[in-house]
Every structure is written in structure tokens, then in C-alpha cells.
Coordinates of C-alpha atoms in Angstrom, one line a residue:
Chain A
X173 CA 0.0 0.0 0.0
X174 CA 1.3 3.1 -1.0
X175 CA 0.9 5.8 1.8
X176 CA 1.8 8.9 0.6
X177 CA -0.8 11.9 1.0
X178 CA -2.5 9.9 3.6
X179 CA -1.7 11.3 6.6
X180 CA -3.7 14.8 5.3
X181 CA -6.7 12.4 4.4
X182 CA -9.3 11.4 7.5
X183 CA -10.6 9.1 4.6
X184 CA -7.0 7.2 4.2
X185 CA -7.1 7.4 7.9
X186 CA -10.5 5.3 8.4
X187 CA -9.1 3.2 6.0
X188 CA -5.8 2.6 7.3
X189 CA -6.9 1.8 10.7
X190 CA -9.3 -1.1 9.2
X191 CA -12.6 -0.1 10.3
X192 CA -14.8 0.2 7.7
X193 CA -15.5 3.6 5.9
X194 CA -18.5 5.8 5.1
X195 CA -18.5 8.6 2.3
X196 CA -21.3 9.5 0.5
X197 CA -21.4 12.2 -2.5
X198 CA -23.0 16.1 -3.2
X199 CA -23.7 17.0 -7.3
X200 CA -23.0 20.7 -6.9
X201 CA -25.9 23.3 -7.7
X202 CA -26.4 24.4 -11.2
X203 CA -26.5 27.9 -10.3
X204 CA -24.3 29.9 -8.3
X205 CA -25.8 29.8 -4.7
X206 CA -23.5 27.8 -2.3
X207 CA -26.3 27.1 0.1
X208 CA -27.5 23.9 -1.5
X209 CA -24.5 22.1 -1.5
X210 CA -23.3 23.4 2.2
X211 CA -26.8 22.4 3.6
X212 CA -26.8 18.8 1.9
X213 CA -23.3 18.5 3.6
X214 CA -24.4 19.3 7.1
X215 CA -26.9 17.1 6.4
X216 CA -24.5 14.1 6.5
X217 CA -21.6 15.8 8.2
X218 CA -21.5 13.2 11.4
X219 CA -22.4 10.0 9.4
X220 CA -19.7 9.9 6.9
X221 CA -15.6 10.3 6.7
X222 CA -15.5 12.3 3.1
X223 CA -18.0 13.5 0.9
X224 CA -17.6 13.0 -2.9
X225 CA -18.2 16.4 -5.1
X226 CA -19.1 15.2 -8.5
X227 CA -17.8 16.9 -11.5
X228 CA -20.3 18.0 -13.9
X229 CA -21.9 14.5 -13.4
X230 CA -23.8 13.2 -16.3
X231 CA -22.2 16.2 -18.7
X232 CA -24.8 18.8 -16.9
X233 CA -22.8 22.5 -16.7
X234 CA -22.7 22.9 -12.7
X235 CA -20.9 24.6 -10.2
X236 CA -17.1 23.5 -10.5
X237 CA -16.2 20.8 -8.0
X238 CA -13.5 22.1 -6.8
X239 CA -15.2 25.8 -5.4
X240 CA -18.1 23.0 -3.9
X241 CA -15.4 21.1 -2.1
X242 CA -14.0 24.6 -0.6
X243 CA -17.3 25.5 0.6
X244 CA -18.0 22.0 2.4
X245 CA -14.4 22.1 4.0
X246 CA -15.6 25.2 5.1
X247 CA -18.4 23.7 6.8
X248 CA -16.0 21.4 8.7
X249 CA -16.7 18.4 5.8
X250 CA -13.9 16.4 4.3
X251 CA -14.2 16.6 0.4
X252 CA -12.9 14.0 -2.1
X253 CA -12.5 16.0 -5.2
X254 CA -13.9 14.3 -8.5
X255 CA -12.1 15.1 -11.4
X256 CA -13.1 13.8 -14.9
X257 CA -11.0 13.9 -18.1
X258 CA -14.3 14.9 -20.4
X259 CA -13.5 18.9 -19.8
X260 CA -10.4 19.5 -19.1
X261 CA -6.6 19.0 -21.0
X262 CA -3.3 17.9 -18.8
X263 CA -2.5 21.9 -18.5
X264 CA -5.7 22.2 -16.6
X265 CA -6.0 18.9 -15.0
X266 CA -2.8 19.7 -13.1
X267 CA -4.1 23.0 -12.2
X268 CA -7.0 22.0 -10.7
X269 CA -4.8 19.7 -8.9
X270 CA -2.7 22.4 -7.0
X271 CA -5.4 24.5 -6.9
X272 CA -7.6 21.6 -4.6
X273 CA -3.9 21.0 -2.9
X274 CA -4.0 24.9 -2.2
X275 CA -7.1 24.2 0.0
X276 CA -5.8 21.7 1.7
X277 CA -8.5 19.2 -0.5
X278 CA -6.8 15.7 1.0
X279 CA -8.4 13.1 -1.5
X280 CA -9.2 13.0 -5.5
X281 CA -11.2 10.5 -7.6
X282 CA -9.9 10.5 -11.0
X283 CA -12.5 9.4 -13.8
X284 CA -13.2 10.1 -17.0
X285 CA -16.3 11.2 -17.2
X286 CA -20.2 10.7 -19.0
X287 CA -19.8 11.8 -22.6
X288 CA -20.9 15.1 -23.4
X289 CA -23.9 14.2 -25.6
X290 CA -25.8 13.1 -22.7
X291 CA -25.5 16.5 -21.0
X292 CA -26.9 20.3 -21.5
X293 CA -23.8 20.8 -24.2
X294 CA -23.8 18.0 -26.5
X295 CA -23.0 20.0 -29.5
X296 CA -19.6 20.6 -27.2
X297 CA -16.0 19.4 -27.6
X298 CA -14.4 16.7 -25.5
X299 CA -11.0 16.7 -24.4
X300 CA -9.9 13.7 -22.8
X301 CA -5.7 14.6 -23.2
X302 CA -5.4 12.1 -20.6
X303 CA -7.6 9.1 -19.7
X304 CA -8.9 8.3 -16.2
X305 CA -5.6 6.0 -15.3
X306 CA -3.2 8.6 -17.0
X307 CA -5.0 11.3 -14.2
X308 CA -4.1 8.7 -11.5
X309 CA -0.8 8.7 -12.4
X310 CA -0.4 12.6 -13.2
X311 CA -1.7 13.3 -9.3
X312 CA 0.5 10.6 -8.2
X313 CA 3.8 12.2 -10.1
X314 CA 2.9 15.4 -9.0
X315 CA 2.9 14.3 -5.4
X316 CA 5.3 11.6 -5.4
X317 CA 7.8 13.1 -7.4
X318 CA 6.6 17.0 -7.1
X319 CA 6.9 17.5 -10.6
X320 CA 4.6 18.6 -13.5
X321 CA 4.4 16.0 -16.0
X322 CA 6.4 18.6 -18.2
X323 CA 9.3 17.8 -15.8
X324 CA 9.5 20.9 -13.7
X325 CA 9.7 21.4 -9.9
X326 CA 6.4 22.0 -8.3
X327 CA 6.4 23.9 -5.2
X328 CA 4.7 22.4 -2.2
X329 CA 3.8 19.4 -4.0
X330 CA 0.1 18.0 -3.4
X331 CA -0.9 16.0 -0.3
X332 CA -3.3 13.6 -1.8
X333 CA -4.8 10.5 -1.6
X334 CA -5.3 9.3 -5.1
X335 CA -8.5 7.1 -6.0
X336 CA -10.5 5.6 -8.9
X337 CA -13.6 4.3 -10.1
X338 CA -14.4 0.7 -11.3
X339 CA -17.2 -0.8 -12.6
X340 CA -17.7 -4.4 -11.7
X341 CA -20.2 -5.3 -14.0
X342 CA -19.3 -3.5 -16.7
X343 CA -18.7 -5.4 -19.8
X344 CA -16.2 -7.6 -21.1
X345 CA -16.3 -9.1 -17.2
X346 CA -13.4 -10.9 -18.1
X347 CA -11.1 -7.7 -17.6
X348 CA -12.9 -6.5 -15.1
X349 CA -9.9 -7.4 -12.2
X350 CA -7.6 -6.5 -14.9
X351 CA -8.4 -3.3 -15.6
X352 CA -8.8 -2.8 -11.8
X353 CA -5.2 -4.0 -11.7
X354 CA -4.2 -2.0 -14.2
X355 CA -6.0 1.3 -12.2
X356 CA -3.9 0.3 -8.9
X357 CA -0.8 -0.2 -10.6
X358 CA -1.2 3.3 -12.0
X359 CA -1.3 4.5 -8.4
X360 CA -5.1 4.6 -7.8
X361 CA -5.0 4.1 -3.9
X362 CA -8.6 3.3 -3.3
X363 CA -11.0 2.1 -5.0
X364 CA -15.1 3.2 -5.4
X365 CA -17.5 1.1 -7.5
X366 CA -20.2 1.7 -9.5
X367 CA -23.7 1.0 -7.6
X368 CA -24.3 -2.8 -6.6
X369 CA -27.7 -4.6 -6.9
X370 CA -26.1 -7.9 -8.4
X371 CA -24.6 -9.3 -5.3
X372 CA -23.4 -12.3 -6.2
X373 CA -22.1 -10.9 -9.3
X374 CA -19.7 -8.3 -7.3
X375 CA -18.9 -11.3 -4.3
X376 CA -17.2 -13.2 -7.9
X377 CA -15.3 -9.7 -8.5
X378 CA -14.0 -8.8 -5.1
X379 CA -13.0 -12.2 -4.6
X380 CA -11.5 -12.9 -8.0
X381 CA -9.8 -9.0 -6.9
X382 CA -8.7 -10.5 -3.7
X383 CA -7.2 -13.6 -5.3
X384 CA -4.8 -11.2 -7.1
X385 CA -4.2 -9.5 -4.0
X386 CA -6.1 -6.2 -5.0
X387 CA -7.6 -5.5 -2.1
X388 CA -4.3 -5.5 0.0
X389 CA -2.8 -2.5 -2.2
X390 CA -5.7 0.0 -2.1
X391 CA -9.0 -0.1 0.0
X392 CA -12.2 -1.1 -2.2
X393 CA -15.4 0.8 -1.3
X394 CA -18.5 -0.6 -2.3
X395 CA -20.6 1.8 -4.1
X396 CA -24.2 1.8 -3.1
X397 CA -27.8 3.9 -4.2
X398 CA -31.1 3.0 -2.8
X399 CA -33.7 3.0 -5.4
X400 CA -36.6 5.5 -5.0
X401 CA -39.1 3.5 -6.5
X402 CA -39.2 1.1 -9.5
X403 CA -39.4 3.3 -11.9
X404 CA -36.1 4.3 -10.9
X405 CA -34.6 0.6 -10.9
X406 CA -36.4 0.0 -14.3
X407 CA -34.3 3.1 -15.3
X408 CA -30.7 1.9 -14.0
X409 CA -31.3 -1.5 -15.1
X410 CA -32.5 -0.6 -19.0
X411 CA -31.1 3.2 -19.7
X412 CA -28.1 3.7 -17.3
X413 CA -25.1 2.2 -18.9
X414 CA -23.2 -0.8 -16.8
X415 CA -26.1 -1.1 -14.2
X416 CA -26.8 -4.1 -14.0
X417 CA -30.4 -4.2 -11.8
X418 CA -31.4 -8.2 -11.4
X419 CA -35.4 -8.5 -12.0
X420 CA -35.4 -9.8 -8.0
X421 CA -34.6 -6.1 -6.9
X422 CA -37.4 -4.9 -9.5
X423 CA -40.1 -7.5 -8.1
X424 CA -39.3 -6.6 -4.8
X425 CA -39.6 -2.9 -5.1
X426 CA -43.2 -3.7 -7.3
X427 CA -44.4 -6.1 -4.7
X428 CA -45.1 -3.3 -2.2
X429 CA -47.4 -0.1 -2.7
X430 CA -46.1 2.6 -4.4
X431 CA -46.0 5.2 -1.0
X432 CA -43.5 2.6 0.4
X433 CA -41.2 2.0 -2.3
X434 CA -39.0 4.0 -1.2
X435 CA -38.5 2.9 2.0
X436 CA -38.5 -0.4 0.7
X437 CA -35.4 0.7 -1.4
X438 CA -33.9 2.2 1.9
X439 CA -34.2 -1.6 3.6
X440 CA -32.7 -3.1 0.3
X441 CA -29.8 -0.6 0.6
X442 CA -28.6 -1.2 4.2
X443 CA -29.7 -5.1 3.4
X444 CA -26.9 -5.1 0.7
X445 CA -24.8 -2.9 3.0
X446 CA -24.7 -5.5 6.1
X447 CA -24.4 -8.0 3.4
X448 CA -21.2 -7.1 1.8
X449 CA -19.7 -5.5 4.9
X450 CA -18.9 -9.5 6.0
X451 CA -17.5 -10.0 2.3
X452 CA -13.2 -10.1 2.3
X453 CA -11.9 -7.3 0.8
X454 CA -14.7 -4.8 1.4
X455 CA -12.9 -1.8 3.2
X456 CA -15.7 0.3 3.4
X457 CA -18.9 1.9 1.2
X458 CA -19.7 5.1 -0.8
X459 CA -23.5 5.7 -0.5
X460 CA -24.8 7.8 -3.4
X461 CA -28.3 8.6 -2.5
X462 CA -28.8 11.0 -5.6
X463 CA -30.7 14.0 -4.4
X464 CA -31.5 12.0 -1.4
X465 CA -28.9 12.9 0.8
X466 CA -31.2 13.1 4.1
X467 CA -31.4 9.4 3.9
X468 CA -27.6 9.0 3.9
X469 CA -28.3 9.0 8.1
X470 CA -31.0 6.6 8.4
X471 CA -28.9 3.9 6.2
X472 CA -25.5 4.7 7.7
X473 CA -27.1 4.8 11.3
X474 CA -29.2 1.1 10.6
X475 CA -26.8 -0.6 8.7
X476 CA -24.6 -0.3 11.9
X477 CA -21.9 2.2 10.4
X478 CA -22.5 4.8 13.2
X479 CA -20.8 6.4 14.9
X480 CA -17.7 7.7 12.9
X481 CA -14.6 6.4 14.4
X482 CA -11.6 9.1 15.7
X483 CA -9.0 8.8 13.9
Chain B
X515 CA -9.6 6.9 -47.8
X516 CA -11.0 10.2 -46.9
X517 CA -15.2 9.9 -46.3
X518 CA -17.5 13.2 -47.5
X519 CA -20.9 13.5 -47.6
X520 CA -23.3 15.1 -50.0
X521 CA -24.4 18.8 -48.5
X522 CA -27.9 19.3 -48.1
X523 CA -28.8 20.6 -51.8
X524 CA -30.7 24.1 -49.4
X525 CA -27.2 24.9 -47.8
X526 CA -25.4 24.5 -51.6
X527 CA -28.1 27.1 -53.4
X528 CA -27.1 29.3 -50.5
X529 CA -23.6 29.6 -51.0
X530 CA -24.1 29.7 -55.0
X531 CA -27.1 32.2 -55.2
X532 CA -25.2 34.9 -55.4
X533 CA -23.2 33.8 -58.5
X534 CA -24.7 33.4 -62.1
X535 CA -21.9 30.9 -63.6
X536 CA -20.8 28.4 -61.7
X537 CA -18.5 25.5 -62.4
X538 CA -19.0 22.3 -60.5
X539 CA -15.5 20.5 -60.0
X540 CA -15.7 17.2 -58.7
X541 CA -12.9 14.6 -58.3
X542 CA -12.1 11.6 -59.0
X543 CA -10.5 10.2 -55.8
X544 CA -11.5 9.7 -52.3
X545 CA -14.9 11.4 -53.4
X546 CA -15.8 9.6 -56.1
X547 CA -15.3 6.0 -54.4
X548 CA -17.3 7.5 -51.4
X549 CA -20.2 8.9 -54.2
X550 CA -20.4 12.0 -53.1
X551 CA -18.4 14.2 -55.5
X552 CA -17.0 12.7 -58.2
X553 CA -18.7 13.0 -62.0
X554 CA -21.6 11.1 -61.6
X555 CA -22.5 13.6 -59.0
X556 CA -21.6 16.3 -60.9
X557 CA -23.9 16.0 -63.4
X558 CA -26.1 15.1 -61.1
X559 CA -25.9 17.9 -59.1
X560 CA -25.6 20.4 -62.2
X561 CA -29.3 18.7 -63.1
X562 CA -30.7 19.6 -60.3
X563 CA -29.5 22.9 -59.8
X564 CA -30.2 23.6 -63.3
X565 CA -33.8 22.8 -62.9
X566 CA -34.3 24.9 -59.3
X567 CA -33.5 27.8 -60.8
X568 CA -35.3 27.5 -63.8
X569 CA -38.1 26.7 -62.0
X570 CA -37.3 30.2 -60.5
X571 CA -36.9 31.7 -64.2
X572 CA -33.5 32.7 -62.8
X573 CA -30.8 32.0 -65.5
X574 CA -27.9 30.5 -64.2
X575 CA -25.2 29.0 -66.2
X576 CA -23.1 25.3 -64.5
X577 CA -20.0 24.4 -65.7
X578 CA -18.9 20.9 -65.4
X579 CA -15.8 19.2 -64.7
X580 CA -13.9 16.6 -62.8
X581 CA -10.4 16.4 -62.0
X582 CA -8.1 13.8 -61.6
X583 CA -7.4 14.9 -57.8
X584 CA -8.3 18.9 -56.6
X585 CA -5.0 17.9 -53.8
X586 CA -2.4 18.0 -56.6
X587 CA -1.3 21.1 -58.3
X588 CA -0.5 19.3 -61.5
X589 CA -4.4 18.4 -62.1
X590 CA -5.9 21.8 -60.8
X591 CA -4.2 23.4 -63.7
X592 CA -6.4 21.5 -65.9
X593 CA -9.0 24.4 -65.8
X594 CA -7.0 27.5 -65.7
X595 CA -7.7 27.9 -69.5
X596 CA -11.8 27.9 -68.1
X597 CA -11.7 29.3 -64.9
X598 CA -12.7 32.9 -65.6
X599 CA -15.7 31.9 -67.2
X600 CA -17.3 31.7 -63.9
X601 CA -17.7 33.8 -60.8
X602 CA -17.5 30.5 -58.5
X603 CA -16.9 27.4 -58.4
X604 CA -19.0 24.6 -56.7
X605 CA -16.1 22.0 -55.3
X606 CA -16.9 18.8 -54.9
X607 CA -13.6 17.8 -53.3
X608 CA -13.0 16.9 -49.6
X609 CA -11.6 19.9 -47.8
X610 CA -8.0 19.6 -48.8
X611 CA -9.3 20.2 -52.4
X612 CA -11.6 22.7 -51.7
X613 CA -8.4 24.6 -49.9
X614 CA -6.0 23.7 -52.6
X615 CA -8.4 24.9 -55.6
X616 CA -9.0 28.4 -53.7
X617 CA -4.8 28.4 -52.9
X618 CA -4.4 28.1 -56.8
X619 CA -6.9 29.9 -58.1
X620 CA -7.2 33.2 -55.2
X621 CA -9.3 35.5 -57.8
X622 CA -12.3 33.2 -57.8
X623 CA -14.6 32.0 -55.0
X624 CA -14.0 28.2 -53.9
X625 CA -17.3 26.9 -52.4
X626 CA -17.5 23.6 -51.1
X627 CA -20.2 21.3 -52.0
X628 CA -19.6 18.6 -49.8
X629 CA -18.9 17.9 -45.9
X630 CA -15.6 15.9 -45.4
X631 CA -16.0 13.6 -42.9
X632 CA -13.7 11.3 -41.8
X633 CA -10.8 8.5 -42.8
X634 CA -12.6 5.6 -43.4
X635 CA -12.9 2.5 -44.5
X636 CA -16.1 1.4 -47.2
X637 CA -17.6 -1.8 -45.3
X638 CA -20.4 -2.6 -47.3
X639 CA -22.0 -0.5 -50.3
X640 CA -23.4 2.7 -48.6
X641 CA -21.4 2.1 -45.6
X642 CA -18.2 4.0 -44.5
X643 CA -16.9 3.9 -40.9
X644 CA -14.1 6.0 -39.3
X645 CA -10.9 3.8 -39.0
X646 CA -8.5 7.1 -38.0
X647 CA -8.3 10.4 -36.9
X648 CA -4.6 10.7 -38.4
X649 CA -3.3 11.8 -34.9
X650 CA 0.1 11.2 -35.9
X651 CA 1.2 8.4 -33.6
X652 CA -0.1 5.5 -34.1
X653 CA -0.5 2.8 -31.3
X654 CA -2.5 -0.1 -33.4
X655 CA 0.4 -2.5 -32.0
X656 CA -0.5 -2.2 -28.7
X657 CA -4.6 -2.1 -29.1
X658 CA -4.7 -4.8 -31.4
X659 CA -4.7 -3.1 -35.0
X660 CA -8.2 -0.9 -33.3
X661 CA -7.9 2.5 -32.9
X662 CA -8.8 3.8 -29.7
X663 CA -8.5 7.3 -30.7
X664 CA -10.7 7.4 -33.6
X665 CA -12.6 4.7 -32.6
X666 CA -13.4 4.8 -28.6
X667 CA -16.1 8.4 -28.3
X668 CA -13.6 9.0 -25.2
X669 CA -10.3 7.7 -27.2
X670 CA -9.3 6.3 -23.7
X671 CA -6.1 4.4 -23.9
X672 CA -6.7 2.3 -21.5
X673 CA -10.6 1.3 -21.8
X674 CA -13.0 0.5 -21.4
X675 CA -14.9 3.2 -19.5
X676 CA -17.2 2.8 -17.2
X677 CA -20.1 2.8 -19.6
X678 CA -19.5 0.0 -22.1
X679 CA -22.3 -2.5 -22.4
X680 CA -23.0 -5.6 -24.2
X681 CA -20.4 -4.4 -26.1
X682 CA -21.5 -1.7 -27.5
X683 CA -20.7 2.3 -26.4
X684 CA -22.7 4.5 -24.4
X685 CA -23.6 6.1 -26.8
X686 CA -25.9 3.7 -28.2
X687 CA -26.4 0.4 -29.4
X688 CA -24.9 1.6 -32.9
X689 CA -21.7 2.2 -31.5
X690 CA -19.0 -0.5 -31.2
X691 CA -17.3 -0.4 -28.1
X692 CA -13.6 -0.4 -29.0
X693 CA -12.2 -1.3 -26.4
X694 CA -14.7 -4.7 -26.2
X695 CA -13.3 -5.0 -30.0
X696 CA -10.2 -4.5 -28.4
X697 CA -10.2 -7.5 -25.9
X698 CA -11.6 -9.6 -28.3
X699 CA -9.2 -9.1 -30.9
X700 CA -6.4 -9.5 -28.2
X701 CA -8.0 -12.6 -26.7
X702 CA -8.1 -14.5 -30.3
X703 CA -4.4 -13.1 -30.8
X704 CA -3.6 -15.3 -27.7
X705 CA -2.5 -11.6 -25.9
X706 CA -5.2 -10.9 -23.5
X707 CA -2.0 -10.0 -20.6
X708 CA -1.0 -7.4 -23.0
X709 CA -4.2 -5.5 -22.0
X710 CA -2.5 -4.9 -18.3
X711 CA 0.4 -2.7 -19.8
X712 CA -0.3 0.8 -19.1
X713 CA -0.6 3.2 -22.1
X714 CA 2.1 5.9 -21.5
X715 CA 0.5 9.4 -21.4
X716 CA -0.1 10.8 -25.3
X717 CA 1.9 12.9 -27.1
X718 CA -0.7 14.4 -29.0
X719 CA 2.0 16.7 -30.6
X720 CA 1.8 14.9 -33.4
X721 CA -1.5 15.4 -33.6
X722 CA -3.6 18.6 -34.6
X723 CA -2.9 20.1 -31.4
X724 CA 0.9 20.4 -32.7
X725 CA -0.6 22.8 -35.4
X726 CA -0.7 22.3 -38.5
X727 CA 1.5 19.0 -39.9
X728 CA 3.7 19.2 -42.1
X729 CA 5.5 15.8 -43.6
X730 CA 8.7 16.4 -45.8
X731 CA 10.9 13.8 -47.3
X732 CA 14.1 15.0 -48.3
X733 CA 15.0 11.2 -49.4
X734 CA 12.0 11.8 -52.7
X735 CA 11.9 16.1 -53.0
X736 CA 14.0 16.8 -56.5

């Protein structure tokens, strides 16, 4: 395990000292009024160890990530930077980088991003100099060897704790734990996945992951979302690419009356949650509850992840 | 082979409508094999035109010709003994033609008439697909002779994204997802471990972001 930039990080902290970890995530406002985003971060402040700031998720024009993560930190709330590859060349990339480092921002997720033509700009350019795994590796040269990928000194490198995305269900499944490989190699210190419904489909990966001895050189986080209703699971599992939504999760949520289906998607999600928290390799969970943040309490409280540890 | 497309007949009678004699130069490379622009579709187009503006009891006059190849000095010159006949002339070439017609002849207006595309490849009749963006560097070694720069909507180097499925892109089940044609291709080359080497950052210099390329070779110039 690679430990630089994790001393900064109460996140690489949690994880460090084995005891399972909490973040969840806030999609920054599409307007200029901070008062969104720092009221859905008090919101979760005591039940989580970072929050995710999402970066012009789903190609929607929003409110930079970075400026969001500055006003949370300002409300006492541990941001982990997202940072796709969609908008922005290596020039800018690294900018942002010492910019978030500037601000004492302790962790980044590097992706690369929902393609522009689903978003409010699909007549846009994309960029993508540098693909999500090339962006691991540029944070981790910038802090590791505190240089610019040009080669020049950087002054007061960045302190950061370097992460990725991975999809385990994403197709071919075959390279799934190579390509997760691949990501850690690059530097990527921990790990969050895409949303899980098919359980037994992500036990296969993790352990298949912890057979290579994944797990053991950056912390996996399993990524969960409880569903609203069905409508929202018939959504992910036909229109949300690599979601994969098994028909038992769709039944269940249509079994019960509409007026409880979401609750019913709450007991699903800390269900899955006590679930995979006995499952090797599992070092903690990022709960996106989109636009749902004041459930983030009520699951992280239930499924026995309360309090946050001291570290 | 460069791909162009036919431009919508309304956008070509707005670039031509303020000329009365036109001459519509097609070629008879890339453009022709594609059918969008070399003689057939000169005459073809000329018909057509011809007839909207009589319809319009507007008297226009179209020239027709097609070149060998509008990207080579030696076959532009063909018309300079024609070429002030007309106040435009209606290009049928890809853009390099277009560019190299208005570079030779600079007193007359170069219009194009069709929409260059892409570098493709013809894969069945009425079907062209991109195979290159002509970045300059080429990595088909490494990603199993499929281009993930022309080919991937992200041109990751290390793909697949996150959004691949069932093999296809994101974008929709129409889309190939190159990296899935990728592992495939690597898998039936016996090379699947090859996927785990990192591709080194890009040097897109070579690329258009270097500016405009320019390829000599002293070894051929007289």
C-alpha cells in the first residue's frame, strides 16, 4: 500500500486503521448559490468520513467541483475531489490539482467522465488529453515526485490521496480485475465502484480481486444507491449504462405499494450494506443517494456504520 | 480513404445564389469511391441545380468538370484555361481540395459542395466507418490493429470506460465499443495479458494540437 498523501486524508485514515469507511457524495448546484451544497453537507456531516463532489456529473454544466469542495471544507466536511478527463486538457488537469492541494483538499477520484452528448452541451467538444488511469498517475507524479508531468519542480507538492472508479459489471467481465489492476498499478490508492444490486455478481469480482491481492494494495469501497421507486430501478437497469439491476430487486420494489417503495429501497440498501460488509476485501462503502442525501443518516445509522470512528 | 458526404442541396443554393456561372468541380478520388463528389454527382448535381433555378426563371449558367485529384497542383491546372468563365466554383472535393483549388486559383470564390467527414474505410456498399483520426502516432500495436482514438467516443487508452455494455458504447447500441473489439481481438491473438500494460500518457503533438502538420521527405523532394 502506497501511503503517501495519507496522513492529510481522514478518509486514508479510516481506511488505514481497518474499520470500515463511510463517504457518500453532493452534485454541486447548477447555479451559483452555495447554500445547497453546504446544507446537503451538514446534512451528512457526522455520518460519513468524506464526501464525494461530482464533477459536472452526467455532462450537466454545474458549479465546479473544486469551489463546492471549498465550501464544504468550510463547513468542517472532508471533500474528495472528482475530477473527470471529459473537460479539461493535462494543462488544466494539473491546475486543478494544485489548486484543490491549495485548499488543503486531501483526497481525489480520478474518472473520465459521461460523454458530453448526454449532457446540456452535446454540441460541445471533448477533451480527454489524458484518460482516467493517466490522471491517476499525473496526481500521483505530482505528489510523489513533485513535478509537472512537463518535468519541472512544483512547489509544495500536493498532499493527496489518489482514488479511482471501477465498474464491476461492466462489460467484457473478463477484464474486469484486470483493468482494476491496471488502475492500482497506476497509483489509484482506493478504490469506489459503480452502484451494486447484483450481489453475487460483485462477491465473484471482489474475490476474483482479492485472489490477485487487489484488495491488500488500495482499499475497495463498495458503491451503493437506494432506489426511489421502480421506476427508478427499471431506469438503471435498461437506460443507465453498466447497471446491472437483477429482475429480483425490481419485483421486490413492485411487490409493495407505491407510497413505500421508497423505503422499501432504503431496507434493500442497508440489506446489501450488512451483506457485503462481511465480504473479504470490502474496506468500506460510498453511499450515493442521488438528491437523497437526508437518507444518507437513516442507512448509515441502521446498517450499523455509526458512529464515525476518531481517527 | 477520406469519407465526405453530400451537402444538403438548401445549404449549396445558399452559397451559390449569389453567382450566375458556376463550375461544378468534382474529383475523382476519395470522393468519387465514397459517391459523393466525383462525376456522376456532378452532373447530377448540375441537373438539379439547373432545374431549381429554372423553375425560379432565374438564368444560371453550371460548368462541369472533374479532376483527376483537386489535392495536386498538376491536375488543378487543368481548368485555368476555363476558370474565368465563372464567378464560382462549386467543389466537390474533400476539404484539402476545396483549400488547394482556392490556394491556386485566389481571384475566384471556392465553395465547397460537400462535408468531409472522416478517414474511413467502405464496409459494405453505402457504408463507410471511421478507422482514424490521423493523430500522428499511431498505437494499433499495442490495441490490437483498433484504434482507440478514432474509434473509442472518449479515445481512452486504457478502456474500457465505465459505460460499455453488451459491447456496445454508451452512446448507443450503434456504437462498437472499441475497447470490447479491443479485448476480443487481443483474446483471439492469444495476448489478453497485453491489456495490463499501461498506455504511456499521449503525445498528441503529433496530432492537430501540434498545429498544422507538415510531412517532408528530403530522401524523394528533386
Amino acid at each position: 500500500m502506497n501511503e503517501n498523501g495519507t496522513a492529510s486524508s481522514r478518509l486514508a485514515r479510516v481506511l488505514r486503521s481497518g474499520q470500515m469507511a463511510v463517504t457518500s457524495e453532493c452534485g454541486p448546484p447548477r447555479g451559483s448559490d452555495p447554500s445547497a451544497i453546504r446544507e446537503k453537507g451538514r446534512l451528512i456531516k457526522d455520518y460519513v468520513d468524506a464526501v464525494n463532489v461530482t464533477d459536472n456529473q452526467t455532462a450537466m454544466t454545474r458549479m465546479c467541483s473544486l469551489a463546492a469542495c471549498i465550501h464544504l471544507k468550510q463547513e468542517g466536511i472532508e471533500p474528495v475531489l472528482q475530477m473527470v478527463t471529459r473537460d479539461r486538457n493535462r494543462v488544466a488537469l494539473q491546475s486543478d490539482i494544485l489548486g484543490a492541494a491549495s485548499f488543503n483538499i486531501p483526497n481525489m477520484l480520478c474518472l473520465s467522465g459521461d460523454h458530453q452528448s448526454f449532457g446540456d452541451c452535446p454540441q460541445g467538444q471533448n477533451v480527454h488529453d489524458l484518460d482516467s488511469m493517466q490522471l491517476v498517475q499525473t496526481a500521483c507524479h505530482m505528489r510523489d515526485e513533485g513535478k509537472f508531468l512537463g518535468g519541472d519542480e512544483i512547489k509544495r507538492p500536493p498532499a493527496i490521496f489518489v482514488g479511482a472508479a471501477a465498474n464491476p459489471f461492466a462489460d467484457p467481465f473478463e477484464i474486469r480485475i484486470p483493468r482494476l489492476a491496471k488502475k492500482i498499478a497506476c497509483g489509484a490508492q482506493f478504490i469506489q465502484t459503480q452502484c451494486i444490486y447484483n450481489i453475487d455478481k460483485f462477491k465473484e469480482w471482489m474475490r476474483r480481486a482479492c485472489d490477485r491481492g487487489l484488495s491488500e494494495k488500495a482499499f475497495i469501497m463498495a458503491g451503493m444507491t437506494p432506489m426511489k421507486s421502480v421506476g427508478m430501478a427499471k431506469y438503471m437497469k435498461n437506460k443507465v449504462p453498466g447497471m446491472d439491476v437483477p429482475d429480483e430487486i425490481i419485483r421486490r420494489l413492485g411487490s409493495v405499494d407505491k407510497k413505500k417503495q421508497a423505503q422499501e429501497g432504503i431496507e434493500i440498501c442497508i440489506e446489501h450494506i450488512q451483506e457485503l460488509a462481511q465480504v473479504d476485501g470490502v474496506a468500506g462503502f460510498h453511499i450515493m443517494a442521488i438528491e437523497w442525501e437526508e437518507k444518507v443518516p437513516e442507512i448509515v445509522e441502521r446498517a450499523g456504520l455509526f458512529t464515525r470512528p476518531v481517527v | 480513404m477520406i469519407i465526405a458526404r453530400k451537402k444538403p442541396v438548401e445549404e449549396i443554393i445558399t452559397e451559390i445564389d449569389p453567382y450566375d456561372r458556376i463550375l461544378i468541380l468534382g474529383c475523382n478520388e476519395c470522393v468519387t469511391v465514397c459517391e459523393a463528389g466525383g462525376k456522376k454527382e456532378v452532373e447530377i448535381l448540375a441537373s438539379a441545380l439547373t432545374l431549381h433555378y429554372q423553375a425560379r426563371g432565374k438564368a444560371k449558367t453550371f460548368g462541369k468538370a472533374t479532376l483527376e485529384r483537386q489535392c495536386d497542383r498538376e491536375y488543378l491546372e487543368e481548368i485555368r484555361g476555363r476558370i474565368h468563365n465563372y464567378d464560382a466554383v462549386l467543389s466537390l472535393a474533400c476539404g484539402v481540395g476545396v483549400q488547394f483549388a482556392a490556394e491556386t486559383y485566389t481571384a475566384t470564390p471556392l465553395l465547397p459542395g460537400v462535408d468531409t467527414v472522416c478517414l474511413g474505410a467502405n464496409e459494405e456498399r453505402g457504408l463507410w466507418t471511421e478507422r482514424c483520426q490521423a493523430c500522428g502516432s499511431c498505437v494499433l500495436a499495442r490495441t490490437g490493429g483498433i484504434c482507440p482514438v478514432s474509434r473509442c467516443a472518449k479515445r481512452v487508452m486504457n478502456g474500457p470506460c465505465g459505460g460499455s455494455a453488451n459491447g456496445k458504447c454508451e452512446l448507443g447500441p450503434d456504437t462498437d465499443c472499441a475497447w470490447q473489439l479491443i479485448i476480443d481481438r487481443l483474446k483471439a491473438l492469444g495476448r489478453l495479458e497485453d491489456y495490463e500494460q499501461v498506455a504511456p500518457i499521449k503525445d498528441w503533438s503529433t496530432d492537430r494540437a501540434g498545429g498544422p502538420r507538415t510531412i517532408t521527405r528530403e530522401d524523394i523532394q528533386l
